[in-house]
Short mmCIF file of C-alpha atoms in Angstrom, two decimals:
data_model
loop_
_atom_site.label_atom_id
_atom_site.label_comp_id
_atom_site.label_asym_id
_atom_site.label_seq_id
_atom_site.Cartn_x
_atom_site.Cartn_y
_atom_site.Cartn_z
CA MET A 1 -11.22 -10.21 -2.26
CA PHE A 2 -8.73 -9.75 0.55
CA THR A 3 -8.86 -9.13 4.64
CA GLY A 4 -5.99 -6.15 4.56
CA LEU A 5 -4.06 -8.46 6.95
CA ILE A 6 -0.69 -8.57 5.92
CA GLU A 7 1.47 -12.64 4.87
CA GLU A 8 4.83 -10.98 4.16
CA ILE A 9 6.49 -8.05 3.40
CA ALA A 10 7.79 -8.83 -0.64
CA LEU A 11 10.69 -7.44 -2.26
CA ILE A 12 10.33 -5.77 -5.55
CA LYS A 13 13.19 -7.25 -8.18
CA ASN A 14 12.53 -6.08 -11.37
CA PHE A 15 10.13 -3.57 -12.73
CA HIS A 16 9.46 -2.42 -16.46
CA LYS A 17 7.12 -1.75 -18.92
CA THR A 18 6.32 -4.47 -21.26
CA GLY A 19 3.83 -3.30 -24.38
CA THR A 20 0.98 -1.36 -22.50
CA PHE A 21 1.70 -3.38 -19.44
CA TYR A 22 4.11 -2.76 -16.50
CA THR A 23 5.30 -5.95 -15.21
CA LEU A 24 6.43 -6.45 -11.63
CA SER A 25 8.83 -8.93 -10.61
CA ILE A 26 8.49 -9.82 -6.45
CA GLU A 27 10.32 -11.92 -4.60
CA SER A 28 8.54 -13.65 -1.72
CA ASN A 29 8.57 -16.63 0.81
CA ILE A 30 5.10 -17.74 -0.82
CA THR A 31 5.96 -17.85 -4.70
CA SER A 32 6.12 -21.71 -4.47
CA GLU A 33 2.25 -21.66 -3.39
CA LEU A 34 1.13 -19.36 -5.74
CA LYS A 35 -0.38 -20.45 -9.15
CA ILE A 36 -0.58 -18.92 -12.57
CA GLY A 37 -3.74 -16.64 -12.63
CA GLN A 38 -4.17 -16.27 -8.80
CA SER A 39 -4.68 -12.93 -7.52
CA VAL A 40 -2.23 -11.08 -5.23
CA SER A 41 -2.83 -7.84 -3.31
CA ILE A 42 0.45 -6.13 -3.58
CA SER A 43 0.41 -2.85 -1.05
CA GLY A 44 -3.16 -2.51 -1.84
CA ALA A 45 -3.71 -3.32 -5.31
CA CYS A 46 -5.20 -6.79 -6.68
CA LEU A 47 -2.81 -7.95 -9.48
CA THR A 48 -2.69 -11.42 -11.11
CA VAL A 49 -0.10 -13.32 -10.74
CA THR A 50 1.18 -14.07 -14.55
CA ARG A 51 4.73 -16.26 -14.17
CA LYS A 52 6.42 -17.64 -11.49
CA ASP A 53 9.80 -19.88 -10.27
CA SER A 54 10.94 -21.23 -7.34
CA LYS A 55 11.26 -17.86 -5.08
CA ILE A 56 9.95 -14.90 -7.78
CA PHE A 57 6.83 -14.41 -9.35
CA ASP A 58 5.16 -11.93 -12.05
CA VAL A 59 2.27 -9.95 -11.95
CA GLN A 60 0.90 -7.05 -14.36
CA LEU A 61 -0.15 -3.77 -13.92
CA MET A 62 -2.72 -2.12 -16.69
CA GLN A 63 -1.97 1.65 -17.14
CA GLU A 64 -5.18 2.63 -14.99
CA THR A 65 -3.57 0.62 -11.96
CA TYR A 66 -0.06 1.94 -12.41
CA ILE A 67 -1.72 5.89 -12.69
CA ARG A 68 -3.80 5.37 -9.58
CA THR A 69 -1.11 4.17 -7.14
CA TRP A 70 1.90 5.52 -5.39
CA PHE A 71 3.88 2.68 -8.23
CA ASN A 72 3.79 5.46 -10.61
CA LYS A 73 6.28 7.72 -8.13
CA ASN A 74 8.30 5.37 -6.01
CA LEU A 75 8.51 2.02 -7.32
CA ARG A 76 11.44 0.56 -8.27
CA ALA A 77 13.81 -2.21 -7.53
CA GLY A 78 14.41 -2.85 -4.00
CA THR A 79 11.25 -1.51 -2.54
CA ARG A 80 9.35 -3.88 -0.39
CA VAL A 81 5.44 -4.11 -0.52
CA ASN A 82 2.81 -5.53 1.16
CA LEU A 83 1.80 -8.94 0.15
CA GLU A 84 -1.58 -11.00 0.48
CA ARG A 85 -3.14 -13.53 -0.76
CA ALA A 86 -6.93 -13.62 -1.93
CA ILE A 87 -9.06 -14.78 1.11
CA LYS A 88 -11.26 -18.33 0.79
CA LEU A 89 -14.58 -18.58 1.39
CA THR A 90 -13.95 -20.95 4.34
CA ASP A 91 -11.18 -18.44 5.90
CA ARG A 92 -12.07 -16.38 9.41
CA LEU A 93 -12.58 -12.72 8.32
CA ASP A 94 -10.20 -10.49 10.24
CA GLY A 95 -9.52 -6.93 9.39
CA HIS A 96 -12.22 -5.94 6.81
CA LEU A 97 -13.15 -6.55 3.15
CA VAL A 98 -10.82 -5.30 0.60
CA LEU A 99 -11.22 -5.39 -3.48
CA GLY A 100 -7.89 -4.43 -3.81
CA HIS A 101 -8.92 -1.69 -6.27
CA VAL A 102 -7.41 1.74 -5.35
CA ASP A 103 -9.14 4.85 -5.58
CA GLY A 104 -6.18 7.03 -5.34
CA ILE A 105 -3.38 8.71 -3.13
CA ALA A 106 -2.97 10.34 -0.09
CA THR A 107 -0.18 11.94 1.55
CA LEU A 108 1.39 11.16 4.96
CA LYS A 109 1.21 14.82 7.26
CA GLU A 110 1.72 14.50 10.59
CA ILE A 111 2.94 11.51 12.84
CA LYS A 112 1.07 11.97 16.17
CA GLY A 113 2.05 9.59 19.69
CA ASN A 114 4.92 7.37 20.62
CA GLN A 115 3.68 3.51 20.91
CA THR A 116 0.45 3.55 19.49
CA ARG A 117 0.28 6.19 16.94
CA GLU A 118 -1.79 8.28 15.19
CA ALA A 119 -1.28 9.13 11.37
CA VAL A 120 -2.70 11.89 9.50
CA PHE A 121 -3.03 11.30 5.86
CA ILE A 122 -4.59 14.21 2.82
CA PRO A 123 -5.91 12.48 0.05
CA GLU A 124 -5.32 14.43 -3.18
CA ASP A 125 -9.09 13.82 -4.05
CA ARG A 126 -11.13 15.48 -1.60
CA ASN A 127 -13.68 13.54 -2.90
CA LEU A 128 -12.44 10.42 -1.34
CA LEU A 129 -13.12 11.72 2.35
CA ARG A 130 -17.11 11.24 1.89
CA GLY A 131 -16.21 7.84 1.87
CA ILE A 132 -14.04 7.83 4.94
CA VAL A 133 -16.22 7.46 8.14
CA GLU A 134 -14.85 7.85 11.73
CA LYS A 135 -14.33 4.26 13.40
CA GLY A 136 -14.48 2.88 9.92
CA SER A 137 -11.90 1.07 8.16
CA VAL A 138 -9.69 1.95 5.57
CA CYS A 139 -7.14 0.34 3.45
CA ILE A 140 -3.58 1.73 3.14
CA ASP A 141 -1.07 0.68 1.27
CA GLY A 142 -2.44 -2.91 1.76
CA VAL A 143 -3.03 -2.73 5.47
CA SER A 144 -7.07 -2.69 7.15
CA LEU A 145 -6.89 0.21 9.40
CA THR A 146 -9.55 1.82 11.37
CA VAL A 147 -10.24 5.52 11.14
CA ILE A 148 -10.21 7.35 14.47
CA ASN A 149 -10.93 11.18 12.46
CA ALA A 150 -12.67 12.05 9.57
CA GLY A 151 -12.33 15.73 8.80
CA ASP A 152 -12.99 17.68 5.34
CA SER A 153 -9.62 18.01 4.11
CA SER A 154 -7.89 14.70 5.77
CA PHE A 155 -8.27 11.44 8.00
CA SER A 156 -6.46 10.04 10.53
CA VAL A 157 -6.04 6.02 11.16
CA GLY A 158 -4.26 4.65 14.58
CA LEU A 159 -1.35 2.38 14.37
CA ILE A 160 -0.10 -0.18 16.52
CA PRO A 161 3.28 -1.35 17.39
CA GLU A 162 2.02 -4.98 15.70
CA THR A 163 1.44 -3.29 12.32
CA LEU A 164 4.18 -1.17 12.73
CA LYS A 165 6.36 -4.67 12.52
CA ALA A 166 4.35 -6.03 10.28
CA THR A 167 4.04 -4.12 7.51
CA THR A 168 5.53 -1.64 5.51
CA LEU A 169 3.94 0.91 7.59
CA GLY A 170 6.71 0.44 9.90
CA SER A 171 9.18 2.32 7.75
CA LEU A 172 7.16 5.63 8.60
CA GLY A 173 9.85 6.60 10.69
CA LYS A 174 12.17 7.37 7.64
CA TYR A 175 9.38 9.74 6.54
CA ILE A 176 8.69 11.24 9.95
CA GLU A 177 12.28 12.57 9.46
CA ARG A 178 11.77 13.61 6.14
CA LEU A 179 8.57 15.79 7.79
CA ILE A 180 10.53 17.43 10.21
CA ASN A 181 13.89 18.56 7.90
CA PHE A 182 12.84 20.34 4.60
CA ASP A 183 14.03 19.30 0.91
CA SER A 184 17.04 21.79 0.18
CA ARG A 185 16.32 21.09 -3.16
CA ASN A 186 12.80 22.07 -3.23
CA ASN A 187 12.43 24.08 0.02
CA LYS A 188 9.18 22.09 0.64
CA PRO A 189 8.66 19.27 3.48
CA GLY A 190 9.41 16.03 2.88
CA ASN A 191 5.74 14.09 2.14
CA TYR A 192 5.26 10.30 1.91
CA LEU A 193 3.27 9.03 -0.70
CA THR A 194 0.96 6.31 -0.19
CA SER A 195 -2.15 4.03 -1.95
CA LEU A 196 -5.25 4.83 -0.70
CA LEU A 197 -8.23 2.53 -0.94
CA ASP A 198 -11.45 3.35 0.79
CA LEU A 199 -14.45 0.64 1.47
#
């Protein structure tokens, strides 16, 4: 179980297929504190530590996880990911209870506001919207967020400056620029694909 409060923005050093699994090598400041067999949330997906040295640890993804996350579209060496270790029963519970079982992918369609922003997402599977309610919680890329609006085809969440600073969601700025400018090759507006976990 996780809380959706990110401990660190970590860096993917390597990503490759090993048999029926995909192996991720991640550089992290807390690698030395991890143990083989522990669960960690990598941008919202609960994965198991399979190897580690002083700075880098490995996790493995099953095909199901690979398909249900943005990992199958945008993951490569150099990608930054949100990292959170599993909670202890004695920990203070901030955020909300997060399982780390990703339900699907959503696309960022609009950003509103200046300091505190409202981000509008459209899930690829509209059935996911049945579990998203106004004032409820949703986990996007491993980050616990509050739902502002929940409609028939989209939902929006609030992003405060601290969240943008402490997570990979702070890189939304470059995707906002892609939304404004058309992709000349496809003649379509750019989109930001993100993992969506609804609880």
